[in-house]
Each structure stands twice: as structure tokens, then as C-alpha cells.
PDB file of C-alpha atoms in Angstrom:
ATOM      1  CA  MET A   1      34.500 155.421  87.666  1.00  0.00           C
ATOM      2  CA  GLN A   2      35.867 155.653  84.109  1.00  0.00           C
ATOM      3  CA  LEU A   3      37.280 152.114  84.366  1.00  0.00           C
ATOM      4  CA  CYS A   4      33.902 150.822  85.592  1.00  0.00           C
ATOM      5  CA  VAL A   5      32.066 152.459  82.681  1.00  0.00           C
ATOM      6  CA  ALA A   6      34.642 151.132  80.206  1.00  0.00           C
ATOM      7  CA  ASN A   7      34.192 147.602  81.594  1.00  0.00           C
ATOM      8  CA  ILE A   8      30.407 147.839  81.245  1.00  0.00           C
ATOM      9  CA  VAL A   9      30.760 149.106  77.676  1.00  0.00           C
ATOM     10  CA  GLN A  10      33.275 146.322  76.917  1.00  0.00           C
ATOM     11  CA  SER A  11      30.820 143.665  78.175  1.00  0.00           C
ATOM     12  CA  PHE A  12      28.056 145.162  76.058  1.00  0.00           C
ATOM     13  CA  LEU A  13      30.293 145.229  72.966  1.00  0.00           C
ATOM     14  CA  VAL A  14      31.327 141.597  73.461  1.00  0.00           C
ATOM     15  CA  GLU A  15      27.647 140.607  73.535  1.00  0.00           C
ATOM     16  CA  LYS A  16      26.999 142.650  70.367  1.00  0.00           C
ATOM     17  CA  SER A  17      29.923 140.862  68.672  1.00  0.00           C
ATOM     18  CA  ASN A  18      28.383 137.535  69.634  1.00  0.00           C
ATOM     19  CA  ILE A  19      25.128 138.633  68.002  1.00  0.00           C
ATOM     20  CA  ILE A  20      27.007 139.501  64.804  1.00  0.00           C
ATOM     21  CA  TRP A  21      28.756 136.116  64.894  1.00  0.00           C
ATOM     22  CA  ARG A  22      25.410 134.317  65.325  1.00  0.00           C
ATOM     23  CA  MET A  23      23.986 136.393  62.466  1.00  0.00           C
ATOM     24  CA  GLY A  24      26.221 134.380  60.135  1.00  0.00           C
ATOM     25  CA  PHE A  25      23.969 131.379  60.756  1.00  0.00           C
ATOM     26  CA  THR A  26      20.984 133.042  59.058  1.00  0.00           C
ATOM     27  CA  ARG A  27      20.684 133.189  55.281  1.00  0.00           C
ATOM     28  CA  ILE A  28      20.608 136.991  55.192  1.00  0.00           C
ATOM     29  CA  GLY A  29      23.449 137.219  57.695  1.00  0.00           C
ATOM     30  CA  ALA A  30      25.553 134.705  55.788  1.00  0.00           C
ATOM     31  CA  ASP A  31      24.976 136.627  52.548  1.00  0.00           C
ATOM     32  CA  MET A  32      26.067 139.877  54.208  1.00  0.00           C
ATOM     33  CA  LEU A  33      29.181 138.277  55.702  1.00  0.00           C
ATOM     34  CA  ASN A  34      30.053 136.776  52.307  1.00  0.00           C
ATOM     35  CA  ILE A  35      29.702 140.163  50.608  1.00  0.00           C
ATOM     36  CA  ARG A  36      31.914 141.772  53.249  1.00  0.00           C
ATOM     37  CA  ALA A  37      34.533 139.053  52.789  1.00  0.00           C
ATOM     38  CA  THR A  38      34.715 139.703  49.039  1.00  0.00           C
ATOM     39  CA  LEU A  39      35.433 143.427  49.383  1.00  0.00           C
ATOM     40  CA  PRO A  40      39.033 144.215  48.362  1.00  0.00           C
ATOM     41  CA  ILE A  41      39.848 145.715  51.776  1.00  0.00           C
ATOM     42  CA  ALA A  42      39.071 142.385  53.513  1.00  0.00           C
ATOM     43  CA  ALA A  43      42.346 140.903  52.254  1.00  0.00           C
ATOM     44  CA  LEU A  44      44.245 143.713  53.997  1.00  0.00           C
ATOM     45  CA  LYS A  45      42.590 143.418  57.419  1.00  0.00           C
ATOM     46  CA  GLY A  46      45.646 141.970  59.181  1.00  0.00           C
ATOM     47  CA  ASP A  47      47.998 144.511  57.602  1.00  0.00           C
ATOM     48  CA  ILE A  48      45.715 147.419  58.527  1.00  0.00           C
ATOM     49  CA  LEU A  49      45.401 146.294  62.149  1.00  0.00           C
ATOM     50  CA  GLN A  50      49.162 145.797  62.456  1.00  0.00           C
ATOM     51  CA  LEU A  51      49.876 149.228  60.969  1.00  0.00           C
ATOM     52  CA  MET A  52      47.339 150.810  63.345  1.00  0.00           C
ATOM     53  CA  LYS A  53      49.309 149.377  66.262  1.00  0.00           C
ATOM     54  CA  GLU A  54      52.602 150.718  64.894  1.00  0.00           C
ATOM     55  CA  HIS A  55      51.502 154.227  63.842  1.00  0.00           C
ATOM     56  CA  ASP A  56      49.389 157.057  65.249  1.00  0.00           C
ATOM     57  CA  VAL A  57      47.963 157.921  61.828  1.00  0.00           C
ATOM     58  CA  LEU A  58      47.087 155.651  58.937  1.00  0.00           C
ATOM     59  CA  VAL A  59      45.763 156.884  55.595  1.00  0.00           C
ATOM     60  CA  VAL A  60      43.831 154.225  53.699  1.00  0.00           C
ATOM     61  CA  CYS A  61      43.365 154.792  49.969  1.00  0.00           C
ATOM     62  CA  GLY A  62      41.389 152.642  47.574  1.00  0.00           C
ATOM     63  CA  GLU A  63      38.780 152.583  44.866  1.00  0.00           C
ATOM     64  CA  THR A  64      35.175 153.524  45.537  1.00  0.00           C
ATOM     65  CA  GLY A  65      33.358 150.461  46.853  1.00  0.00           C
ATOM     66  CA  SER A  66      36.492 148.736  48.147  1.00  0.00           C
ATOM     67  CA  GLY A  67      35.246 148.802  51.763  1.00  0.00           C
ATOM     68  CA  LYS A  68      37.484 151.521  53.217  1.00  0.00           C
ATOM     69  CA  THR A  69      34.687 153.410  54.936  1.00  0.00           C
ATOM     70  CA  THR A  70      32.416 150.569  56.020  1.00  0.00           C
ATOM     71  CA  GLN A  71      34.932 147.865  56.908  1.00  0.00           C
ATOM     72  CA  VAL A  72      38.070 149.488  58.341  1.00  0.00           C
ATOM     73  CA  PRO A  73      36.250 151.036  61.341  1.00  0.00           C
ATOM     74  CA  GLN A  74      34.675 147.645  62.043  1.00  0.00           C
ATOM     75  CA  PHE A  75      38.083 145.924  61.825  1.00  0.00           C
ATOM     76  CA  ILE A  76      39.389 148.356  64.430  1.00  0.00           C
ATOM     77  CA  LEU A  77      36.364 148.083  66.730  1.00  0.00           C
ATOM     78  CA  ASP A  78      36.315 144.279  66.592  1.00  0.00           C
ATOM     79  CA  ASP A  79      40.052 144.160  67.329  1.00  0.00           C
ATOM     80  CA  MET A  80      39.596 146.490  70.311  1.00  0.00           C
ATOM     81  CA  ILE A  81      36.696 144.368  71.613  1.00  0.00           C
ATOM     82  CA  GLU A  82      38.711 141.154  71.241  1.00  0.00           C
ATOM     83  CA  SER A  83      41.650 142.710  73.120  1.00  0.00           C
ATOM     84  CA  GLY A  84      39.364 143.842  75.959  1.00  0.00           C
ATOM     85  CA  HIS A  85      39.614 147.549  75.119  1.00  0.00           C
ATOM     86  CA  GLY A  86      36.342 148.104  73.281  1.00  0.00           C
ATOM     87  CA  GLY A  87      35.010 150.295  76.065  1.00  0.00           C
ATOM     88  CA  TYR A  88      37.763 152.823  75.371  1.00  0.00           C
ATOM     89  CA  CYS A  89      37.286 152.874  71.605  1.00  0.00           C
ATOM     90  CA  ASN A  90      35.737 155.814  69.746  1.00  0.00           C
ATOM     91  CA  ILE A  91      35.916 155.781  65.969  1.00  0.00           C
ATOM     92  CA  ILE A  92      35.206 158.874  63.912  1.00  0.00           C
ATOM     93  CA  CYS A  93      35.128 158.798  60.107  1.00  0.00           C
ATOM     94  CA  THR A  94      35.116 161.849  57.901  1.00  0.00           C
ATOM     95  CA  GLN A  95      33.425 161.751  54.525  1.00  0.00           C
ATOM     96  CA  PRO A  96      32.796 164.447  51.936  1.00  0.00           C
ATOM     97  CA  ARG A  97      29.255 163.159  51.278  1.00  0.00           C
ATOM     98  CA  ARG A  98      26.704 160.362  51.745  1.00  0.00           C
ATOM     99  CA  ILE A  99      27.634 159.642  55.354  1.00  0.00           C
ATOM    100  CA  ALA A 100      24.005 158.870  56.285  1.00  0.00           C
ATOM    101  CA  VAL A 101      23.973 155.987  53.791  1.00  0.00           C
ATOM    102  CA  VAL A 102      27.310 154.731  55.118  1.00  0.00           C
ATOM    103  CA  ALA A 103      26.063 154.897  58.718  1.00  0.00           C
ATOM    104  CA  GLU A 104      22.947 152.907  57.793  1.00  0.00           C
ATOM    105  CA  ARG A 105      25.062 150.235  56.074  1.00  0.00           C
ATOM    106  CA  VAL A 106      27.401 149.875  59.054  1.00  0.00           C
ATOM    107  CA  ALA A 107      24.417 149.690  61.419  1.00  0.00           C
ATOM    108  CA  ASP A 108      22.948 146.880  59.293  1.00  0.00           C
ATOM    109  CA  GLU A 109      26.252 144.987  59.249  1.00  0.00           C
ATOM    110  CA  ARG A 110      26.593 145.272  63.035  1.00  0.00           C
ATOM    111  CA  CYS A 111      22.950 144.332  63.743  1.00  0.00           C
ATOM    112  CA  GLU A 112      22.360 147.777  65.242  1.00  0.00           C
ATOM    113  CA  PRO A 113      19.167 149.827  65.107  1.00  0.00           C
ATOM    114  CA  SER A 114      19.199 152.643  62.555  1.00  0.00           C
ATOM    115  CA  PRO A 115      21.613 155.481  63.365  1.00  0.00           C
ATOM    116  CA  GLY A 116      20.057 157.821  65.906  1.00  0.00           C
ATOM    117  CA  SER A 117      17.559 155.210  67.145  1.00  0.00           C
ATOM    118  CA  ASP A 118      17.398 154.234  70.808  1.00  0.00           C
ATOM    119  CA  GLY A 119      20.179 151.781  71.594  1.00  0.00           C
ATOM    120  CA  SER A 120      22.168 152.332  68.395  1.00  0.00           C
ATOM    121  CA  LEU A 121      25.920 152.777  68.728  1.00  0.00           C
ATOM    122  CA  ILE A 122      26.137 154.150  65.175  1.00  0.00           C
ATOM    123  CA  GLY A 123      25.550 157.801  64.334  1.00  0.00           C
ATOM    124  CA  TYR A 124      26.457 160.529  61.885  1.00  0.00           C
ATOM    125  CA  GLN A 125      26.506 164.299  61.584  1.00  0.00           C
ATOM    126  CA  VAL A 126      26.371 166.400  58.420  1.00  0.00           C
ATOM    127  CA  ARG A 127      25.946 170.153  58.854  1.00  0.00           C
ATOM    128  CA  LEU A 128      22.398 170.470  60.232  1.00  0.00           C
ATOM    129  CA  ASP A 129      21.473 166.764  59.970  1.00  0.00           C
ATOM    130  CA  SER A 130      22.520 164.211  62.565  1.00  0.00           C
ATOM    131  CA  ALA A 131      21.427 160.883  63.987  1.00  0.00           C
TER     132      ALA A 131
END
């Protein structure tokens, strides 16, 4: 049963990735992809993914606005989808503040409905507020 559910989720995630890829052919989508590509963390994508495969824990440090919070989880998810393991992937990020804004940004970048909306794969929880 778990394998069946994971396969269904994997198929869904592959389709969502295709939507993101097609988004690059719109002006707004191309602008967003260009902005993401210019973030400092983008140059380290390959290194981060390799280190994730070699270690159980990886601490990523960088300046505010470098893309640590919004991009690294997407690198990991996309890599898991491409390897056929997206259905088994759960990513949890901890933040001291402003997680709702981060969740909204990631939802926009992944062409998802707003966090907490029907069909959205993105969510957040802060004390008494969640979506």
C-alpha cells in the first residue's frame, strides 16, 4: 500500500515539475527562474546535493537573501523527483521568523496554490498559525 501511494505521489510530482519547467516559457516564469538562478546558493546546487547523499545532516550557512531557505529544499525535492523517489520525500525547514512569507514564495516558485489552500503541497506552522 505504501509503495502504491508513493508511486502515485511520484507521478503527481513529476507532472508538477513539468508545469514548473513550462512556466519558464512565460515572461513572468522566465523572470522568476532568472532571479532564482542569480541567487548565490544556485552556484552550489551540485555540491549541496552531493553532500546530502554523503551525509545524514548538512548545515547550510549563508547571508540573508542568498537562497538557503527557498532554494535548497527545492533542490532536494527536484532531485528526489528526478531519481524517482519524490513520493518518499518530506522536507521540513525550521525558521526563527517569517516562515509564512517564505512558504508563499516557495509556493509561487513551484506554481502551487497558496500554502494551506486546497491542492497545495506547501505549508507552514508557527505557534498558533498554520496553513
